[in-house]
Short mmCIF file of C-alpha atoms in Angstrom, two decimals:
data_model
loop_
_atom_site.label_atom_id
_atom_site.label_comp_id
_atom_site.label_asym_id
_atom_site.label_seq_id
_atom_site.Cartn_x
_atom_site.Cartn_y
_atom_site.Cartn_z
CA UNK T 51 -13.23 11.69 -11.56
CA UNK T 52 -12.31 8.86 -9.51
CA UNK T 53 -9.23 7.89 -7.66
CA UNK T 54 -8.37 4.38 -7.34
CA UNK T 55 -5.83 2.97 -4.60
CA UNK T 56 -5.32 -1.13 -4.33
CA UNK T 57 -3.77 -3.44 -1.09
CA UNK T 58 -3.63 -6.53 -0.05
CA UNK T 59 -0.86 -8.04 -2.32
CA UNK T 60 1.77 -10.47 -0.41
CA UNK T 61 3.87 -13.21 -0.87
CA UNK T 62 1.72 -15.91 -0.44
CA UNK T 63 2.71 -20.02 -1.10
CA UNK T 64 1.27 -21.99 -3.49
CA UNK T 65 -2.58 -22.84 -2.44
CA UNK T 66 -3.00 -20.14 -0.32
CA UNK T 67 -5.46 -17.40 -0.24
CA UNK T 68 -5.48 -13.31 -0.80
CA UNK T 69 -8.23 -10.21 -0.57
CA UNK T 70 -7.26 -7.58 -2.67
CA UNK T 71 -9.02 -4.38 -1.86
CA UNK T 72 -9.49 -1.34 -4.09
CA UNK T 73 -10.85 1.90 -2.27
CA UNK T 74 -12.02 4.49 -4.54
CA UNK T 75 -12.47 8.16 -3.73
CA UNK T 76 -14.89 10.57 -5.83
CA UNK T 77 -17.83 10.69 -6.98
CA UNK T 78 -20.41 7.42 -5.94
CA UNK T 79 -19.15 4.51 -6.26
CA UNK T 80 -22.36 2.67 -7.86
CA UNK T 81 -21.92 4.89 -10.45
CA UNK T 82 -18.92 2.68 -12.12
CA UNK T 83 -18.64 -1.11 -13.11
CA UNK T 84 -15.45 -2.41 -12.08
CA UNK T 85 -13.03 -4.55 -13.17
CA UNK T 86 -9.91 -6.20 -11.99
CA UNK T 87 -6.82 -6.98 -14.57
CA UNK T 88 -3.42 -8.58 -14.25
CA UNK T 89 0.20 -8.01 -15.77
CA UNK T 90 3.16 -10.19 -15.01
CA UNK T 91 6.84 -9.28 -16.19
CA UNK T 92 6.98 -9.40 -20.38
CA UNK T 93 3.56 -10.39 -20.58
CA UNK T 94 0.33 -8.43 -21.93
CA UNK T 95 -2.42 -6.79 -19.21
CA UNK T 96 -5.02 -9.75 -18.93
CA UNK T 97 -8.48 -9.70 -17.64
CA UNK T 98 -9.20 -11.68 -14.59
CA UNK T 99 -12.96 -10.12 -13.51
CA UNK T 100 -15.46 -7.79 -13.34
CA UNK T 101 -18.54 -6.76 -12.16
CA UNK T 102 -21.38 -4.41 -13.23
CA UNK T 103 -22.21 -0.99 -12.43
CA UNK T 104 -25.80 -2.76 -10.05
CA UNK T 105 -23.37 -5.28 -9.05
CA UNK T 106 -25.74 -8.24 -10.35
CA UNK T 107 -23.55 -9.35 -12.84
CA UNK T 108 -19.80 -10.95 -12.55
CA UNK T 109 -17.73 -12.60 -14.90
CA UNK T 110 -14.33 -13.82 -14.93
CA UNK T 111 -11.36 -15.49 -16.83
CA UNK T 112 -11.33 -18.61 -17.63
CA UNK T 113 -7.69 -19.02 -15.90
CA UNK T 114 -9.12 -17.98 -12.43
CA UNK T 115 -12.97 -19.44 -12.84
CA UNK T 116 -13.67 -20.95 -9.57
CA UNK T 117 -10.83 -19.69 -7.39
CA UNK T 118 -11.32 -15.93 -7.72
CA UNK T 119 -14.51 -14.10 -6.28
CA UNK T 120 -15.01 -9.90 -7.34
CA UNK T 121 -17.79 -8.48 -5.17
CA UNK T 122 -18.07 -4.50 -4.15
CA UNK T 123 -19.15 -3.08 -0.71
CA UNK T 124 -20.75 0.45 -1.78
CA UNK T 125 -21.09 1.67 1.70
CA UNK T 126 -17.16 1.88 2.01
CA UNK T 127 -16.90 2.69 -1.64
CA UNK T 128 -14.42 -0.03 -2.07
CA UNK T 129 -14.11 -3.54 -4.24
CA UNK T 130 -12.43 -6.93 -3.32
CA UNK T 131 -10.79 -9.51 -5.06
CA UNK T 132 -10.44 -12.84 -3.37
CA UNK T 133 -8.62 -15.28 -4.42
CA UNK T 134 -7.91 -18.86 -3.27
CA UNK T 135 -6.01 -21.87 -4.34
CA UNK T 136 -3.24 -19.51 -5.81
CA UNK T 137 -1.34 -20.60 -8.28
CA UNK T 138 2.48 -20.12 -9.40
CA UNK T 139 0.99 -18.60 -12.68
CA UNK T 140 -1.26 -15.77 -10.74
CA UNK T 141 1.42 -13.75 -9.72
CA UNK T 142 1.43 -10.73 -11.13
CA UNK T 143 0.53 -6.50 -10.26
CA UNK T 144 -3.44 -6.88 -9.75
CA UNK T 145 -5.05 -3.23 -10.48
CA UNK T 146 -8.25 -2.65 -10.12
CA UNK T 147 -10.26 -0.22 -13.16
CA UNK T 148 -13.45 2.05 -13.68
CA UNK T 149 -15.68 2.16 -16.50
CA UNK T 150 -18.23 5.20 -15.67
CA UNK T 151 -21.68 4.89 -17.37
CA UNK T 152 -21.45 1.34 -17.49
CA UNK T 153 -25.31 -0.07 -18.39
CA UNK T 154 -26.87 -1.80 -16.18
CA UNK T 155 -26.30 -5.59 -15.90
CA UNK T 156 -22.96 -5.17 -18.76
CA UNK T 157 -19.35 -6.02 -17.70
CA UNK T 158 -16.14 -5.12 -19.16
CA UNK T 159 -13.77 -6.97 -20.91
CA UNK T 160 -10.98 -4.93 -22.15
CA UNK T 161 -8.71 -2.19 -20.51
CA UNK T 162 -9.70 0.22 -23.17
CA UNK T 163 -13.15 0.22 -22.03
CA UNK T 164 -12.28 1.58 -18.26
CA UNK T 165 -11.32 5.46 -17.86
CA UNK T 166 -9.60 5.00 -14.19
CA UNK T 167 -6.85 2.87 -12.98
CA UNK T 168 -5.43 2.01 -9.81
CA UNK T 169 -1.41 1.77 -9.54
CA UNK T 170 -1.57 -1.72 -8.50
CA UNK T 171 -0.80 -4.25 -6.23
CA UNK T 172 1.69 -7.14 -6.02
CA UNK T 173 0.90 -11.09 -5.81
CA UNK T 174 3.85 -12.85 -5.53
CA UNK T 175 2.99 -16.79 -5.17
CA UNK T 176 6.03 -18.93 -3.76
CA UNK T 177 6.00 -22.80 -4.60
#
């Protein structure tokens, strides 16, 4: 299995920028795709991006298109999420997720697809 531990989080104003990191611990790390979902208070867990297993293939929510950047650094086993121009309506616990056997060149879309989740981290966006 593999654990999943996220950082980064802040209170950060309006505009600003993050780099949410998610270090992961077990087996390699280019075995998973990874993914990176949201939940604010009341609200449903929502997708923001992804990235395949090769790491050749991103995708992301409409919502943060063009302000949010997933990539993964497989010699420190670990995935980032940077985001700029932060809105009021980003902040929310970011976790990061794990979907083993993931084919090659597919991303994720849905929290049932992923097996491993971090705890999360907090964005809190001041205006």
């Amino acid at each position: 299995q593999v654990q999943l531990v996220e950082s980064g989080g802040g209170l950060v104003q309006a505009g600003g920028s993050l780099r949410l990191s998610c270090a992961a611990s077990g087996r390699t790390f280019s075995t998973y795709a990874m993914g990176w979902f949201r939940q604010a208070p009341g609200k449903e867990r929502e997708f923001v991006a992804a990235i395949s297993r090769t790491g050749d293939t991103t995708d992301y929510a409409d919502s943060v298109k063009g302000r949010f950047a997933i990539s993964v650094n497989n010699a420190k086993n670990t995935v980032y999420l940077q985001i700029n121009s932060l809105k009021p309506e980003d902040m929310a616990v970011y976790h990061c997720a794990a979907a083993p056997g993931g084919y090659i060149g597919r991303v994720y879309y849905f929290a049932r697809e992923y097996g491993y989740w971090g705890q999360g981290t907090q964005v809190t966006v001041s205006s």
